[in-house]
Short mmCIF file of C-alpha atoms in Angstrom, two decimals:
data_model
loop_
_atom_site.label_atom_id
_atom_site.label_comp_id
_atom_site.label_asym_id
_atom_site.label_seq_id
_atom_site.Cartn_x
_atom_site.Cartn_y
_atom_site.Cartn_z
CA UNK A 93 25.85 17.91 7.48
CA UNK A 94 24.74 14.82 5.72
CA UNK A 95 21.13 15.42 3.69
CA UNK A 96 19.59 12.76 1.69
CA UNK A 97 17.36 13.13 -1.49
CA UNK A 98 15.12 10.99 -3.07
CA UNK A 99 13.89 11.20 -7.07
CA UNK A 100 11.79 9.33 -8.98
CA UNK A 101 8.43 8.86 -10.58
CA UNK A 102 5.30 10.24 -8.81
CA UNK A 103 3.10 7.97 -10.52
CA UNK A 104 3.20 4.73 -11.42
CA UNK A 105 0.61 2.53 -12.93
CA UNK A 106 -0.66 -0.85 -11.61
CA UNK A 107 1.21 -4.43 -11.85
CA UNK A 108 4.24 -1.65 -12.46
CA UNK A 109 7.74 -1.57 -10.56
CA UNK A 110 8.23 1.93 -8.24
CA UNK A 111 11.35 2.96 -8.52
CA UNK A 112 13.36 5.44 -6.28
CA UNK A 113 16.97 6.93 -5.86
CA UNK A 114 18.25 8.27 -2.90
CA UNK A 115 21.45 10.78 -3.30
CA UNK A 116 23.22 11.60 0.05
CA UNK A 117 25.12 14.38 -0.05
CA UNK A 118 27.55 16.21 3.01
CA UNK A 119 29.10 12.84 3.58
CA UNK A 120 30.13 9.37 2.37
CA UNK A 121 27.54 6.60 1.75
CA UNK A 122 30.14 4.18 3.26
CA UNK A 123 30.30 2.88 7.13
CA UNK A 124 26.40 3.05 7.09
CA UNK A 125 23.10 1.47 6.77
CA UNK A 126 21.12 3.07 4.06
CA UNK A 127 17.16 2.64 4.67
CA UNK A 128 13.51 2.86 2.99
CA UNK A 129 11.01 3.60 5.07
CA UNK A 130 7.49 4.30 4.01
CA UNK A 131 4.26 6.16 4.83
CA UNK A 132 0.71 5.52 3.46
CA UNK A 133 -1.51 8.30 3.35
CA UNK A 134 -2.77 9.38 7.08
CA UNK A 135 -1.17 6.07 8.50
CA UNK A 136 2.07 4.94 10.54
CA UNK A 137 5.53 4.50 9.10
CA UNK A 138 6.40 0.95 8.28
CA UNK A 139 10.58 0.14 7.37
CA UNK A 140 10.58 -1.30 3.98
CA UNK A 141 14.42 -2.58 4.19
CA UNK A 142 18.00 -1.64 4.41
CA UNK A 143 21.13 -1.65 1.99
CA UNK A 144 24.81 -1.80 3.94
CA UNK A 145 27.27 -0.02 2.15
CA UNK A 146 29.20 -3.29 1.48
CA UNK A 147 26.17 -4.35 -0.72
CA UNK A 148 24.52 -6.52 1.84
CA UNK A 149 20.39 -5.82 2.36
CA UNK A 150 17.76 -6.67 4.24
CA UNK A 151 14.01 -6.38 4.01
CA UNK A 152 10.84 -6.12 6.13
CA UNK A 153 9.38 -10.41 5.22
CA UNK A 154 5.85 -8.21 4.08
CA UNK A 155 7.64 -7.11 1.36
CA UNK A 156 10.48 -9.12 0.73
CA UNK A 157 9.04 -10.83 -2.57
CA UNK A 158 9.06 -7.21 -4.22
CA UNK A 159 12.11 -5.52 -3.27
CA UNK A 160 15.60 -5.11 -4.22
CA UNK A 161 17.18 -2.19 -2.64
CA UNK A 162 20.84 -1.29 -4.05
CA UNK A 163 24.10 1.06 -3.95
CA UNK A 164 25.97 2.47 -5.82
CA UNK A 165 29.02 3.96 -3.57
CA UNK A 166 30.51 5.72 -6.67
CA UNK A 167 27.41 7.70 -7.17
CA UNK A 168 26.83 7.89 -3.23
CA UNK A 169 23.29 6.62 -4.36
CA UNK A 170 20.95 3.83 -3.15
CA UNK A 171 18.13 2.37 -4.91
CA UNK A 172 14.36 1.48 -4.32
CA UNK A 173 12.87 -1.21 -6.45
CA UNK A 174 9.33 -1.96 -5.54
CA UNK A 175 7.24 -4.80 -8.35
CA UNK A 176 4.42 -5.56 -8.65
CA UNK A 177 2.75 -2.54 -7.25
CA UNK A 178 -0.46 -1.77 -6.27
CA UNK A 179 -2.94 1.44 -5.21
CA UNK A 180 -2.22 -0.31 -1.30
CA UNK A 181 1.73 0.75 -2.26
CA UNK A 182 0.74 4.25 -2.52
CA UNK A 183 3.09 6.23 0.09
CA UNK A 184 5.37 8.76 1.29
CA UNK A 185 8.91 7.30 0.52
CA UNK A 186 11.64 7.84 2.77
CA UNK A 187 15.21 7.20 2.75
CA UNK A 188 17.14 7.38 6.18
CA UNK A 189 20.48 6.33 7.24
CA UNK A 190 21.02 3.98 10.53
CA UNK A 191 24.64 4.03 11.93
CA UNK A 192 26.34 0.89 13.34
CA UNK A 193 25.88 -0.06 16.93
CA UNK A 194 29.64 -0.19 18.53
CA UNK A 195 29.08 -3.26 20.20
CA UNK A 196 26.77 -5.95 17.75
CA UNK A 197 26.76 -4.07 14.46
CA UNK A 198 23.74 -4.08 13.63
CA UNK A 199 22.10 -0.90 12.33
CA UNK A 200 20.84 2.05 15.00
CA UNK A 201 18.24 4.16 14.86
CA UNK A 202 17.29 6.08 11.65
CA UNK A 203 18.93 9.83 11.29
CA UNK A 204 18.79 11.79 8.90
CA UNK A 205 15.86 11.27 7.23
CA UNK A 206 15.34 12.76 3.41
CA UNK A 207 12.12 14.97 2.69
CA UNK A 208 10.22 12.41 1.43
CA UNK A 209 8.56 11.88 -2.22
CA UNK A 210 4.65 10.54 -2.59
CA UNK A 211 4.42 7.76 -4.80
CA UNK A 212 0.78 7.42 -6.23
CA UNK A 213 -0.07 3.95 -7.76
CA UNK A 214 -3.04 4.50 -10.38
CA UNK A 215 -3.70 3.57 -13.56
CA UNK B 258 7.71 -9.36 14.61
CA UNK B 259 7.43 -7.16 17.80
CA UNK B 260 4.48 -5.49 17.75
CA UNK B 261 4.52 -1.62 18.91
CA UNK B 262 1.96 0.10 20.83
CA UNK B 263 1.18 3.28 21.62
CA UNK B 264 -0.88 5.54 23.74
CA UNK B 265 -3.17 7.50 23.97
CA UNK B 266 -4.22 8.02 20.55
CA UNK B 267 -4.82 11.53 20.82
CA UNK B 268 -3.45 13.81 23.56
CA UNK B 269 -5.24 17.14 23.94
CA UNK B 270 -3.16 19.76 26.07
CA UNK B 271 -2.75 23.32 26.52
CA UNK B 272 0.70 25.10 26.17
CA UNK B 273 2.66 25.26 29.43
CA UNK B 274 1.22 21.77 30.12
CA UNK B 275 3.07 18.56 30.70
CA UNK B 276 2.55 15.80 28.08
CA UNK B 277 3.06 11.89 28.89
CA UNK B 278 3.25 9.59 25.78
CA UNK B 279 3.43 5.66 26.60
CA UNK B 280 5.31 2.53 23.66
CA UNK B 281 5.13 -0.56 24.86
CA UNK B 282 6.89 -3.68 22.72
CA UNK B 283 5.52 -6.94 22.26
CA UNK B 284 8.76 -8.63 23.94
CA UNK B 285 11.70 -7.03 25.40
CA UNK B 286 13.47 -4.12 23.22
CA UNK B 287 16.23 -3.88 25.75
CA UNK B 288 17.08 0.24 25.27
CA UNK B 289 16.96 0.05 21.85
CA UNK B 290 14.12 2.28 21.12
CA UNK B 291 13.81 5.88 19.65
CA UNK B 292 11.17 8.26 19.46
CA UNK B 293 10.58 10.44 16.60
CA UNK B 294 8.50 14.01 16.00
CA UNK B 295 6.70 14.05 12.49
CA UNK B 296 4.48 17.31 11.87
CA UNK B 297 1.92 17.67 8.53
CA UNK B 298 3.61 17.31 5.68
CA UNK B 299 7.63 16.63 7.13
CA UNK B 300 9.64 13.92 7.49
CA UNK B 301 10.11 12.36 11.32
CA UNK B 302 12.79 14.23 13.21
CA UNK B 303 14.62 12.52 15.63
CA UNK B 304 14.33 13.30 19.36
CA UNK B 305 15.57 10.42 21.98
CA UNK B 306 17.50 7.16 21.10
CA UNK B 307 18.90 4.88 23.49
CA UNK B 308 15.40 4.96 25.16
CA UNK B 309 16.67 7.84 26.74
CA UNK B 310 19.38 10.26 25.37
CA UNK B 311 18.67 13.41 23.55
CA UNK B 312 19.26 13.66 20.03
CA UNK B 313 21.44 16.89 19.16
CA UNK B 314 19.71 20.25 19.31
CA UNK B 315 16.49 18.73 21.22
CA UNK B 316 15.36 20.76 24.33
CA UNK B 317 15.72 19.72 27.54
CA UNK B 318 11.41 19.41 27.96
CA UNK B 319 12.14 16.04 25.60
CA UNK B 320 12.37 13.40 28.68
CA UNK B 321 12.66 9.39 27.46
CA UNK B 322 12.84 6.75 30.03
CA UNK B 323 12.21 3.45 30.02
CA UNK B 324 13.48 -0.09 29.37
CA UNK B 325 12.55 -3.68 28.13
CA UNK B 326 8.82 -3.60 27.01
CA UNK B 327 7.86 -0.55 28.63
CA UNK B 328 8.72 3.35 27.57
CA UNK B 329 7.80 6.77 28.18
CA UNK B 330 8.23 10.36 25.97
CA UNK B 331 7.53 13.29 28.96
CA UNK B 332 7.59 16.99 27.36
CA UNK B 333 7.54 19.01 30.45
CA UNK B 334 5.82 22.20 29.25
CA UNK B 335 3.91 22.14 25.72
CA UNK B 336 5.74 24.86 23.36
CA UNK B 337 3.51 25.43 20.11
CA UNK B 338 5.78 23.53 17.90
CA UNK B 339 5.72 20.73 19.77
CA UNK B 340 2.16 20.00 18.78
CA UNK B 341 2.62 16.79 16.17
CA UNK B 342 2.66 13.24 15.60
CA UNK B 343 5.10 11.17 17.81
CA UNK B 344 6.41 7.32 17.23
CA UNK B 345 8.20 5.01 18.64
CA UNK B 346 10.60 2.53 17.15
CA UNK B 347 12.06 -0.36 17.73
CA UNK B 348 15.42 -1.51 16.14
CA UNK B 349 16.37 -4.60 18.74
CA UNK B 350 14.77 -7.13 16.76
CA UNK B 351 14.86 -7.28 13.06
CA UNK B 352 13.56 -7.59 10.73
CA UNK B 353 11.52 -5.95 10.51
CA UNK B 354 11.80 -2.32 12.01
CA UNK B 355 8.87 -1.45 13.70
CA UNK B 356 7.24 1.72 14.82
CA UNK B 357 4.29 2.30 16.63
CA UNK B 358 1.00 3.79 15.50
CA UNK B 359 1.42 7.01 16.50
CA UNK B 360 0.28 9.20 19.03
CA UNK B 361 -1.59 12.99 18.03
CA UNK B 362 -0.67 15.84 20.52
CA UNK B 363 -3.17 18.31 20.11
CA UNK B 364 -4.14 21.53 21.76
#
């Protein structure tokens, strides 16, 4: 079955840019919605955006200013880019995959989910 | 932005009880909502989309119902592992995404 994978740096300083990479393995990273979803410390999950495997993305408007989420299809990777950062950006990342919706589309729920890497913003 | 609500907080119960976990949506979500299972330390797992259709391999305790603004998680009798963090979501209206706060079933 399809598992996803993120890597990256586990700390990253102030003012910096987080960066994360999301391998999916067990399946093709095309026909989907690939996702970033975040978790601060103790708190709720909050969708950071979404990158369709024809290159098109989308982002949550709270973050908009200081993402770029990408793919690369011939790595079956996608790509976290988060600017700017600050000890308020300090999270679990996730990366999650939403199907299309038959009818509209638009992206479904989020399944799987990959394990997760903590991101720690400190100087 | 539809805003996500959930309650109670915190749910105490005792294995072999049933458990009744309420989302509500800020405007109408249609049946697009999903719940999700996250215990310490793991990443959410899936249980109902739809509102109300199992996801694979979840037991038959996992109940959703609901439609529009208004939802409901029912577990039916409290296994040991089912004792966790539970969320809603949205995905009707983006963006954003939304999920709800959370609510704790504990023993």
């Amino acid at each position: 079955q399809v598992q996803l994978q993120e890597s990256g740096p586990r700390l990253v300083k102030p003012s910096e840019t987080l960066s994360l990479t999301c391998t999916v393995s067990g399946g093709s990273i095309n026909n989907y919605f690939w996702n970033w979803i975040r978790q601060p410390p103790g708190k709720a999950l909050e969708w950071i955006g979404y990158i369709h495997y024809s290159g098109s993305a989308n982002y949550n408007p709270s973050l908009k200013s200081r993402v770029i989420i990408s793919v690369d299809t011939s790595k079956n990777q996608f790509s976290l880019k988060l600017n700017s950062v600050t000890a308020a950006d300090t999270a679990v990342y996730y990366c999650a995959r939403a199907d299309n919706d038959f009818w509209s589309g638009s992206p479904n729920w989020f399944d799987p989910w990959g394990q997760g890497s903590l991101v720690s913003v400190s100087s | 932005e539809i805003v996500m609500t959930q309650s109670p907080a915190t749910l105490s119960v005792s294995p072999g009880e049933r458990a009744t976990l309420s989302c509500r949506a800020s405007q109408s979500v249609s049946s697009r909502l999903a719940w999700y299972q996250q215990k310490p330390g793991q990443a959410p797992r899936l249980l109902i989309y739809g509102a109300s259709t199992r996801a694979t391999g979840i037991p038959a305790r996992f109940t959703g119902s609901g439609s529009g603004t208004e939802f409901t998680l029912t577990i039916s009798s409290l296994q040991s592992e089912d004792f966790a963090v539970y969320y809603c979501l949205q995905y009707n209206n983006w963006p954003p995404f939304t999920f709800g706060p959370g609510s704790k079933v504990d023993i």
